[in-house]
C-alpha cells in the first residue's frame, strides 16, 4: 500500500518528510532488492491539480486534472526514471553514465549520477536545448557535449559509445527508466481512487506513455483500480512520427522536449494506444502556445511548451470526451526551464521604462 494512504488510515497526518522518494514508496512494484543502493532526491509525490478553467471550457461535467510532474527535484518527470536507472547503474558497479537529451534527461542524469558519485556525459543538440536545462546540466556537474545534429543523431552516437566503452546508457532504452516512470500512474490512481477515463500526454520518444500504460495495467491487475484509461498521445505537428506512421527526418517544433523524429519506444506506445483504444494526434505550435498561455493565465500552472501539448490535444479533441468523465493531462516539465519562450509568448502587458513616480504608476494602472 502506498505510504501516504497507509498513514492516513492510521489517522496520522502525513508530512513531506514521510515521502521517501518513489523507490521506497513503491518498492514492491520495482526491480530493486536489498542490495540496490537507492539514489534519491525524494522525487515523485507530485500534485494532481484540479483545473477548473479547463473543465469549464470543456463543459458537460468533464473534470480535468493536471499531473504536475514539473515539481520533481530537477523539474521534470525524467527524475522518476533516473532514480531507478542510476540506482541500478550504481548497483552494477558503473562509474559513468551517458545519455542523449533534448535537455531534461541530461538535467536528471547529471543530478542523480553526481549524487551517486558517478560521471555524467550528456550529448545535446547544439542550439536546441532550453536555457534552464543547459544551466542545470552544467551546474549539476555533467560533462556536456553539444553535437551539430538533432536528438535522434545524438542518440545513435551515445548508443554506440555505451556499446564500446564502460559507460551505462540512461536514455529510455534503459528498461529501468520506464519502471521508475510507471509510478506516476500509481500516484494518479492513489489520488483519484481509480484510473481516469482519459490520460492526455505529450509524446516524444514515447517512453512516458508506455510507462504510464504499464503502471495503469499493473494496478488494475492487482485490483487497486477497476478501469483503464484511454491513452491519448499528442505530438507537435512538425515532429509527429507516431501520427504519420513514419520517421520524421528533420523534426521541428517550438516544444524542444518533443522535437524527436524517430521514437525509441514506438512499439510500446503503439501497443498502449491499441490496447487502450486511445489515439495519437498532432497539435500545431500555435495550439501548443495557446494551451501553454491558458495554463499559466487561467490555472496558475507554469509548464514548459512540450507539456502543454497534452492540454492542446485535449482541447482539440474536446468533442470526443465523454460527458461526466475524468481527464488527467500530464504536465511533464516545469515552465521555468524555458524562460525564453515565456517571455516571447505571453498576453501580458509589460510596461517598461517608467519614471519612479506614484502618479505615473497609478496612471499606467488606469487610476
Ligand atoms: C522527455 C519529455 C517529454 C517526452 O517524453 P517521452 O517519454 O520522450 O515521450 C515530454 N515533455 C517533457 C517536458 C520532457 O522532458
Short mmCIF file of C-alpha atoms and ligand atoms in Angstrom, two decimals:
data_model
loop_
_atom_site.label_atom_id
_atom_site.label_comp_id
_atom_site.label_asym_id
_atom_site.label_seq_id
_atom_site.Cartn_x
_atom_site.Cartn_y
_atom_site.Cartn_z
CA UNK A 1 0.00 0.00 0.00
CA UNK A 2 1.30 3.47 -0.80
CA UNK A 3 2.85 5.06 2.25
CA UNK A 4 0.67 8.13 2.44
CA UNK A 5 -2.51 6.10 2.22
CA UNK A 6 -1.22 3.85 5.00
CA UNK A 7 -0.51 6.86 7.19
CA UNK A 8 -3.96 8.31 6.60
CA UNK A 9 -5.52 5.00 7.52
CA UNK A 10 -3.63 5.14 10.82
CA UNK A 11 -5.14 8.58 11.39
CA UNK A 12 -1.78 10.29 11.10
CA UNK A 13 -1.27 13.48 9.20
CA UNK A 14 1.42 12.91 6.57
CA UNK A 15 4.21 15.44 6.21
CA UNK A 16 6.57 15.88 3.30
CA UNK A 17 9.30 14.14 5.28
CA UNK A 18 7.26 10.95 5.24
CA UNK A 19 7.73 10.72 1.50
CA UNK A 20 10.91 8.69 1.00
CA UNK A 21 11.13 9.01 -2.79
CA UNK A 22 9.42 6.75 -5.27
CA UNK A 23 11.67 3.69 -4.97
CA UNK A 24 10.93 3.29 -1.26
CA UNK A 25 7.30 4.31 -1.65
CA UNK A 26 6.65 1.72 -4.37
CA UNK A 27 9.47 -0.73 -3.61
CA UNK A 28 7.43 -3.91 -4.10
CA UNK A 29 6.47 -2.78 -7.63
CA UNK A 30 10.02 -2.12 -8.75
CA UNK A 31 13.01 -4.32 -9.72
CA UNK A 32 15.11 -3.41 -6.68
CA UNK A 33 16.49 -5.55 -3.87
CA UNK A 34 18.19 -5.02 -0.52
CA UNK A 35 21.45 -4.83 -2.49
CA UNK A 36 20.33 -1.82 -4.54
CA UNK A 37 21.83 1.45 -3.31
CA UNK A 38 18.88 3.83 -3.55
CA UNK A 39 19.96 7.13 -5.04
CA UNK A 40 17.08 9.52 -4.48
CA UNK A 41 16.22 13.20 -4.28
CA UNK A 42 12.78 12.29 -2.95
CA UNK A 43 11.23 12.55 -6.38
CA UNK A 44 7.60 11.67 -7.07
CA UNK A 45 4.51 12.51 -5.00
CA UNK A 46 3.77 15.37 -7.38
CA UNK A 47 0.36 17.02 -7.06
CA UNK A 48 -2.69 16.19 -9.13
CA UNK A 49 -4.12 19.69 -9.51
CA UNK A 50 -7.78 20.26 -10.43
CA UNK A 51 -8.14 22.50 -13.49
CA UNK A 52 -11.46 24.35 -13.07
CA UNK A 53 -10.97 26.70 -16.03
CA UNK A 54 -10.22 23.85 -18.41
CA UNK A 55 -13.10 21.82 -17.00
CA UNK A 56 -15.45 24.76 -17.61
CA UNK A 57 -14.12 25.22 -21.13
CA UNK A 58 -14.82 21.59 -21.99
CA UNK A 59 -18.16 21.54 -20.15
CA UNK A 60 -20.63 18.63 -19.99
CA UNK A 61 -19.47 17.71 -16.48
CA UNK A 62 -15.95 16.76 -17.55
CA UNK A 63 -13.39 17.09 -14.74
CA UNK A 64 -9.84 17.87 -15.80
CA UNK A 65 -6.81 17.39 -13.54
CA UNK A 66 -3.18 18.27 -14.16
CA UNK A 67 -0.46 15.82 -13.10
CA UNK A 68 2.21 18.42 -12.48
CA UNK A 69 5.43 16.48 -12.78
CA UNK A 70 7.32 19.75 -13.20
CA UNK A 71 7.54 19.72 -9.40
CA UNK A 72 10.07 16.91 -9.31
CA UNK A 73 13.57 17.72 -7.96
CA UNK A 74 15.07 18.66 -11.33
CA UNK A 75 11.77 19.95 -12.69
CA UNK A 76 10.57 17.13 -14.93
CA UNK A 77 9.21 13.57 -14.85
CA UNK A 78 12.63 12.35 -16.01
CA UNK A 79 13.60 12.16 -12.31
CA UNK A 80 11.22 9.21 -11.88
CA UNK A 81 13.14 7.12 -14.38
CA UNK A 82 16.52 8.44 -13.38
CA UNK A 83 16.36 7.48 -9.69
CA UNK A 84 15.85 3.88 -10.90
CA UNK A 85 18.38 3.92 -13.75
CA UNK A 86 21.12 5.50 -11.65
CA UNK A 87 20.48 3.29 -8.60
CA UNK A 88 20.73 0.20 -10.81
CA UNK A 89 23.83 1.53 -12.58
CA UNK A 90 25.41 2.01 -9.17
CA UNK A 91 24.38 -1.46 -8.09
CA UNK A 92 26.07 -2.87 -11.19
CA UNK A 93 29.27 -1.00 -10.34
CA UNK A 94 29.10 1.55 -13.13
CA UNK A 95 31.33 4.62 -12.77
CA UNK A 96 29.93 6.73 -15.59
CA UNK A 97 26.63 7.22 -17.39
CA UNK A 98 25.77 8.74 -20.76
CA UNK A 99 22.62 10.00 -22.44
CA UNK A 100 21.41 11.98 -25.41
CA UNK A 101 18.93 14.60 -24.42
CA UNK A 102 16.67 17.41 -25.51
CA UNK A 103 17.52 18.82 -22.07
CA UNK A 104 15.51 17.27 -19.28
CA UNK A 105 17.12 13.84 -19.40
CA UNK A 106 20.53 15.47 -19.15
CA UNK A 107 19.49 17.56 -16.14
CA UNK A 108 18.12 14.50 -14.35
CA UNK A 109 21.02 12.23 -15.35
CA UNK A 110 23.53 14.79 -14.14
CA UNK A 111 21.84 15.36 -10.78
CA UNK A 112 21.37 11.68 -9.93
CA UNK A 113 24.69 10.46 -11.34
CA UNK A 114 26.68 13.07 -9.44
CA UNK A 115 24.75 12.33 -6.27
CA UNK A 116 25.63 8.68 -6.79
CA UNK A 117 29.31 9.56 -7.26
CA UNK A 118 29.39 8.83 -10.98
CA UNK A 119 30.47 10.85 -14.01
CA UNK A 120 27.68 12.06 -16.28
CA UNK A 121 28.20 12.62 -20.00
CA UNK A 122 25.36 14.27 -21.88
CA UNK A 123 25.01 14.83 -25.62
CA UNK A 124 22.66 17.61 -26.61
CA UNK A 125 21.61 19.01 -30.00
CA UNK A 126 23.66 22.19 -30.34
CA UNK A 127 21.39 25.23 -30.07
CA UNK A 128 18.13 23.35 -29.39
CA UNK A 129 18.11 22.95 -25.64
CA UNK A 130 16.15 25.38 -23.45
CA UNK A 131 18.38 27.59 -21.37
CA UNK A 132 17.26 26.43 -17.92
CA UNK A 133 18.01 22.81 -18.82
CA UNK A 134 21.50 23.59 -20.05
CA UNK A 135 22.11 25.59 -16.87
CA UNK A 136 21.05 22.59 -14.81
CA UNK A 137 23.30 20.07 -16.58
CA UNK A 138 26.27 22.40 -16.16
CA UNK A 139 25.55 23.24 -12.54
CA UNK A 140 24.96 19.60 -11.60
CA UNK A 141 28.44 18.85 -12.88
CA UNK A 142 27.77 16.99 -16.13
CA UNK A 143 30.25 16.90 -18.97
CA UNK A 144 28.17 18.43 -21.75
CA UNK A 145 28.85 17.63 -25.40
CA UNK A 146 26.82 19.71 -27.84
CA UNK A 147 26.67 18.00 -31.25
CA UNK A 148 25.68 19.56 -34.55
CA UNK A 149 22.63 17.46 -35.30
CA UNK A 150 19.26 16.64 -33.80
CA UNK A 151 18.34 14.41 -30.87
CA UNK A 152 17.97 11.28 -33.00
CA UNK A 153 21.56 11.65 -34.26
CA UNK A 154 22.86 12.26 -30.72
CA UNK A 155 21.07 9.11 -29.52
CA UNK A 156 22.63 6.98 -32.25
CA UNK A 157 26.06 8.17 -31.09
CA UNK A 158 25.53 7.51 -27.37
CA UNK A 159 24.23 4.01 -28.15
CA UNK A 160 27.49 3.26 -29.93
CA UNK A 161 29.60 4.79 -27.17
CA UNK A 162 27.77 2.78 -24.50
CA UNK A 163 28.29 -0.39 -26.58
CA UNK A 164 32.01 0.14 -26.94
CA UNK A 165 33.10 1.81 -23.69
CA UNK A 166 32.47 1.29 -19.95
CA UNK A 167 29.59 3.77 -19.60
CA UNK A 168 25.95 2.99 -18.82
CA UNK A 169 23.27 4.30 -21.19
CA UNK A 170 20.48 6.06 -19.27
CA UNK A 171 18.19 7.03 -22.13
CA UNK A 172 14.75 5.43 -22.07
CA UNK A 173 16.20 2.42 -23.89
CA UNK A 174 17.38 1.61 -20.37
CA UNK A 175 14.49 -0.55 -19.10
CA UNK A 176 14.78 0.79 -15.53
CA UNK A 177 13.77 4.24 -16.73
CA UNK A 178 10.24 3.11 -17.64
CA UNK A 179 9.98 1.13 -14.41
CA UNK A 180 10.53 4.30 -12.42
CA UNK A 181 8.25 6.35 -14.64
CA UNK A 182 5.30 3.99 -14.27
CA UNK A 183 4.93 5.20 -10.66
CA UNK A 184 3.26 8.36 -11.99
CA UNK A 185 0.28 6.19 -13.00
CA UNK A 186 0.22 4.69 -9.48
CA UNK A 187 0.12 8.19 -7.99
CA UNK A 188 -2.75 9.23 -10.28
CA UNK A 189 -4.80 6.24 -9.14
CA UNK A 190 -3.80 6.74 -5.49
CA UNK A 191 -5.11 10.31 -5.78
CA UNK A 192 -8.32 9.65 -7.74
CA UNK A 193 -9.24 6.26 -6.28
CA UNK A 194 -9.40 4.82 -9.79
CA UNK A 195 -7.90 5.42 -13.22
CA UNK A 196 -9.14 8.48 -15.16
CA UNK A 197 -11.21 7.96 -18.32
CA UNK A 198 -8.65 9.73 -20.48
CA UNK A 199 -4.95 10.26 -19.99
CA UNK A 200 -3.58 13.05 -22.20
CA UNK A 201 0.19 13.08 -22.56
CA UNK A 202 2.85 14.66 -24.78
CA UNK A 203 4.84 12.14 -26.80
CA UNK A 204 8.48 12.49 -27.85
CA UNK A 205 10.49 9.30 -27.54
CA UNK A 206 7.24 7.65 -26.39
CA UNK A 207 8.73 6.26 -23.19
CA UNK A 208 6.42 8.06 -20.80
CA UNK A 209 3.18 6.99 -22.48
CA UNK A 210 4.49 3.40 -22.44
CA UNK A 211 5.43 3.68 -18.75
CA UNK A 212 2.04 5.10 -17.73
CA UNK A 213 0.27 2.30 -19.55
CA UNK A 214 2.42 -0.28 -17.74
CA UNK A 215 1.58 1.38 -14.40
CA UNK A 216 -2.15 1.54 -15.08
CA UNK A 217 -2.26 -2.12 -16.07
CA UNK A 218 -0.24 -3.28 -13.06
CA UNK A 219 -2.54 -1.51 -10.60
CA UNK A 220 -5.63 -2.82 -12.38
CA UNK A 221 -4.27 -6.38 -12.40
CA UNK A 222 -3.57 -6.11 -8.66
CA UNK A 223 -7.13 -4.94 -8.01
CA UNK A 224 -6.09 -1.44 -6.95
CA UNK A 225 -8.16 0.12 -9.75
CA UNK A 226 -11.20 -1.02 -11.66
CA UNK A 227 -10.74 0.61 -15.05
CA UNK A 228 -8.09 1.55 -17.57
CA UNK A 229 -7.85 4.95 -19.26
CA UNK A 230 -7.78 5.70 -22.96
CA UNK A 231 -4.23 6.76 -23.69
CA UNK A 232 -4.22 9.93 -25.78
CA UNK A 233 -0.76 10.83 -27.05
CA UNK A 234 -0.07 14.24 -28.53
CA UNK A 235 2.83 15.29 -30.71
CA UNK A 236 3.87 18.56 -32.31
CA UNK A 237 2.87 18.81 -35.98
CA UNK A 238 6.49 19.23 -37.08
CA UNK A 239 7.63 16.19 -35.08
CA UNK A 240 4.77 13.70 -35.31
CA UNK A 241 6.17 10.29 -36.33
CA UNK A 242 3.55 8.41 -34.25
CA UNK A 243 0.76 10.23 -36.06
CA UNK A 244 2.29 9.94 -39.52
CA UNK A 245 3.39 6.33 -39.06
CA UNK A 246 6.94 7.02 -40.22
CA UNK A 247 10.20 8.61 -39.12
CA UNK A 248 10.50 12.39 -39.48
CA UNK A 249 13.92 13.28 -40.86
CA UNK A 250 14.02 16.89 -39.71
CA UNK A 251 11.72 17.30 -36.71
CA UNK A 252 10.85 20.88 -35.91
CA UNK A 253 8.76 22.48 -33.15
CA UNK A 254 8.93 25.18 -30.52
CA UNK A 255 8.38 22.35 -27.99
CA UNK A 256 12.03 21.26 -27.94
CA UNK A 257 11.48 18.45 -25.40
CA UNK A 258 9.42 16.56 -28.01
CA UNK A 259 11.47 17.53 -31.06
CA UNK A 260 12.10 13.88 -31.93
CA UNK A 261 11.64 12.19 -35.29
CA UNK A 262 12.30 8.53 -34.52
CA UNK A 263 10.83 7.49 -31.15
CA UNK A 264 12.77 4.73 -29.41
CA UNK A 265 9.66 3.36 -27.69
CA UNK A 266 7.29 3.48 -30.65
CA UNK A 267 6.36 -0.21 -30.47
CA UNK A 268 5.39 0.02 -26.80
CA UNK A 269 3.47 3.22 -27.43
CA UNK A 270 1.53 1.69 -30.33
CA UNK A 271 0.63 -1.19 -28.05
CA UNK A 272 -0.61 1.23 -25.39
CA UNK A 273 -2.72 3.01 -27.98
CA UNK A 274 -4.17 -0.21 -29.39
CA UNK A 275 -4.87 -1.85 -26.05
CA UNK A 276 -6.45 1.27 -24.56
CA UNK A 277 -8.38 2.29 -27.69
CA UNK A 278 -6.50 5.54 -27.46
CA UNK A 279 -5.07 7.71 -30.20
CA UNK A 280 -2.23 9.83 -31.44
CA UNK A 281 -2.85 13.32 -32.72
CA UNK A 282 -0.72 16.23 -33.84
CA UNK A 283 -1.12 19.74 -32.48
CA UNK A 284 0.39 22.83 -34.08
CA UNK A 285 2.93 25.06 -32.36
CA UNK A 286 0.23 27.76 -32.26
CA UNK A 287 -2.15 25.39 -30.45
CA UNK A 288 0.63 24.39 -28.04
CA UNK A 289 1.35 28.04 -27.25
CA UNK A 290 -2.36 28.80 -26.70
CA UNK A 291 -2.62 25.95 -24.18
CA UNK A 292 0.68 27.00 -22.57
CA UNK A 293 -0.62 30.54 -22.04
CA UNK A 294 -4.02 29.35 -20.84
CA UNK A 295 -2.44 27.09 -18.20
CA UNK A 296 -0.40 29.95 -16.82
CA UNK A 297 -3.04 32.67 -17.08
CA UNK A 298 -6.18 30.77 -16.02
CA UNK A 299 -4.91 27.84 -13.92
CA UNK A 300 -1.79 29.34 -12.34
CA UNK A 301 0.35 26.48 -13.60
CA UNK A 302 3.56 27.19 -15.49
CA UNK A 303 4.69 24.25 -17.60
CA UNK A 304 7.07 24.01 -20.48
CA UNK A 305 5.79 24.16 -24.08
CA UNK A 306 6.12 20.39 -24.67
CA UNK A 307 3.97 19.72 -21.62
CA UNK A 308 1.22 21.99 -22.91
CA UNK A 309 0.81 19.66 -25.91
CA UNK A 310 -1.29 17.42 -23.63
CA UNK A 311 -3.75 20.23 -22.96
CA UNK A 312 -3.66 21.48 -26.57
CA UNK A 313 -4.58 17.96 -27.65
CA UNK A 314 -7.40 17.68 -25.13
CA UNK A 315 -8.85 20.99 -26.32
CA UNK A 316 -8.57 19.87 -29.92
CA UNK A 317 -10.46 16.64 -29.22
CA UNK A 318 -12.85 18.06 -26.63
CA UNK A 319 -15.98 16.99 -28.55
CA UNK A 320 -14.96 13.36 -28.14
CA UNK A 321 -14.53 13.47 -24.35
CA UNK A 322 -17.49 11.61 -22.80
CA UNK A 323 -19.82 13.64 -20.57
CA UNK A 324 -19.05 13.49 -16.83
CA UNK A 325 -15.70 11.82 -17.40
CA UNK A 326 -12.41 12.39 -15.62
CA UNK A 327 -9.39 13.51 -17.61
CA UNK A 328 -5.78 13.76 -16.49
CA UNK A 329 -3.36 15.87 -18.52
CA UNK A 330 0.28 15.14 -17.78
CA UNK A 331 2.41 18.27 -17.41
CA UNK A 332 5.82 16.75 -17.90
CA UNK A 333 8.10 19.68 -17.12
CA UNK A 334 8.36 22.98 -15.28
CA UNK A 335 7.92 26.24 -17.20
CA UNK A 336 10.96 27.80 -15.54
CA UNK A 337 13.16 25.56 -17.66
CA UNK A 338 12.40 27.66 -20.71
CA UNK A 339 12.08 31.33 -19.74
CA UNK A 340 12.85 32.44 -23.29
CA UNK A 341 9.61 31.01 -24.68
CA UNK A 342 7.57 32.50 -21.81
CA UNK A 343 9.00 35.97 -22.34
CA UNK A 344 8.43 35.79 -26.10
CA UNK A 345 4.92 34.30 -25.94
CA UNK A 346 2.51 35.77 -23.42
CA UNK A 347 -0.51 38.06 -23.49
CA UNK A 348 0.51 40.16 -20.51
CA UNK A 349 1.18 43.87 -20.58
CA UNK A 350 4.73 44.71 -19.64
CA UNK A 351 5.25 48.44 -19.08
CA UNK A 352 8.93 49.31 -19.13
CA UNK A 353 10.99 52.41 -18.53
CA UNK A 354 8.52 54.13 -16.18
CA UNK A 355 9.55 57.13 -14.13
CA UNK A 356 9.77 56.20 -10.42
CA UNK A 357 6.71 58.28 -9.56
CA UNK A 358 3.46 57.29 -7.83
CA UNK A 359 1.19 59.22 -10.18
CA UNK A 360 2.92 57.75 -13.24
CA UNK A 361 2.48 54.22 -11.85
CA UNK A 362 -1.16 54.91 -10.86
CA UNK A 363 -1.99 56.28 -14.28
CA UNK A 364 -0.47 53.27 -16.03
CA UNK A 365 -2.64 51.15 -13.72
CA UNK A 366 -5.66 53.03 -15.05
CA UNK A 367 -6.47 55.08 -11.93
C1 LIG B 1 11.06 13.88 -22.19
C2 LIG B 1 9.93 14.83 -22.23
C3 LIG B 1 8.75 14.58 -22.95
C4 LIG B 1 8.59 13.38 -23.81
O1 LIG B 1 8.56 12.18 -23.12
P1 LIG B 1 8.84 10.81 -23.90
O2 LIG B 1 8.94 9.79 -22.87
O3 LIG B 1 10.14 11.04 -24.63
O4 LIG B 1 7.72 10.63 -24.87
C5 LIG B 1 7.72 15.47 -22.86
N1 LIG B 1 7.83 16.60 -22.13
C6 LIG B 1 8.94 16.88 -21.43
C7 LIG B 1 8.99 18.14 -20.65
C8 LIG B 1 10.03 16.01 -21.46
O5 LIG B 1 11.13 16.32 -20.78
#
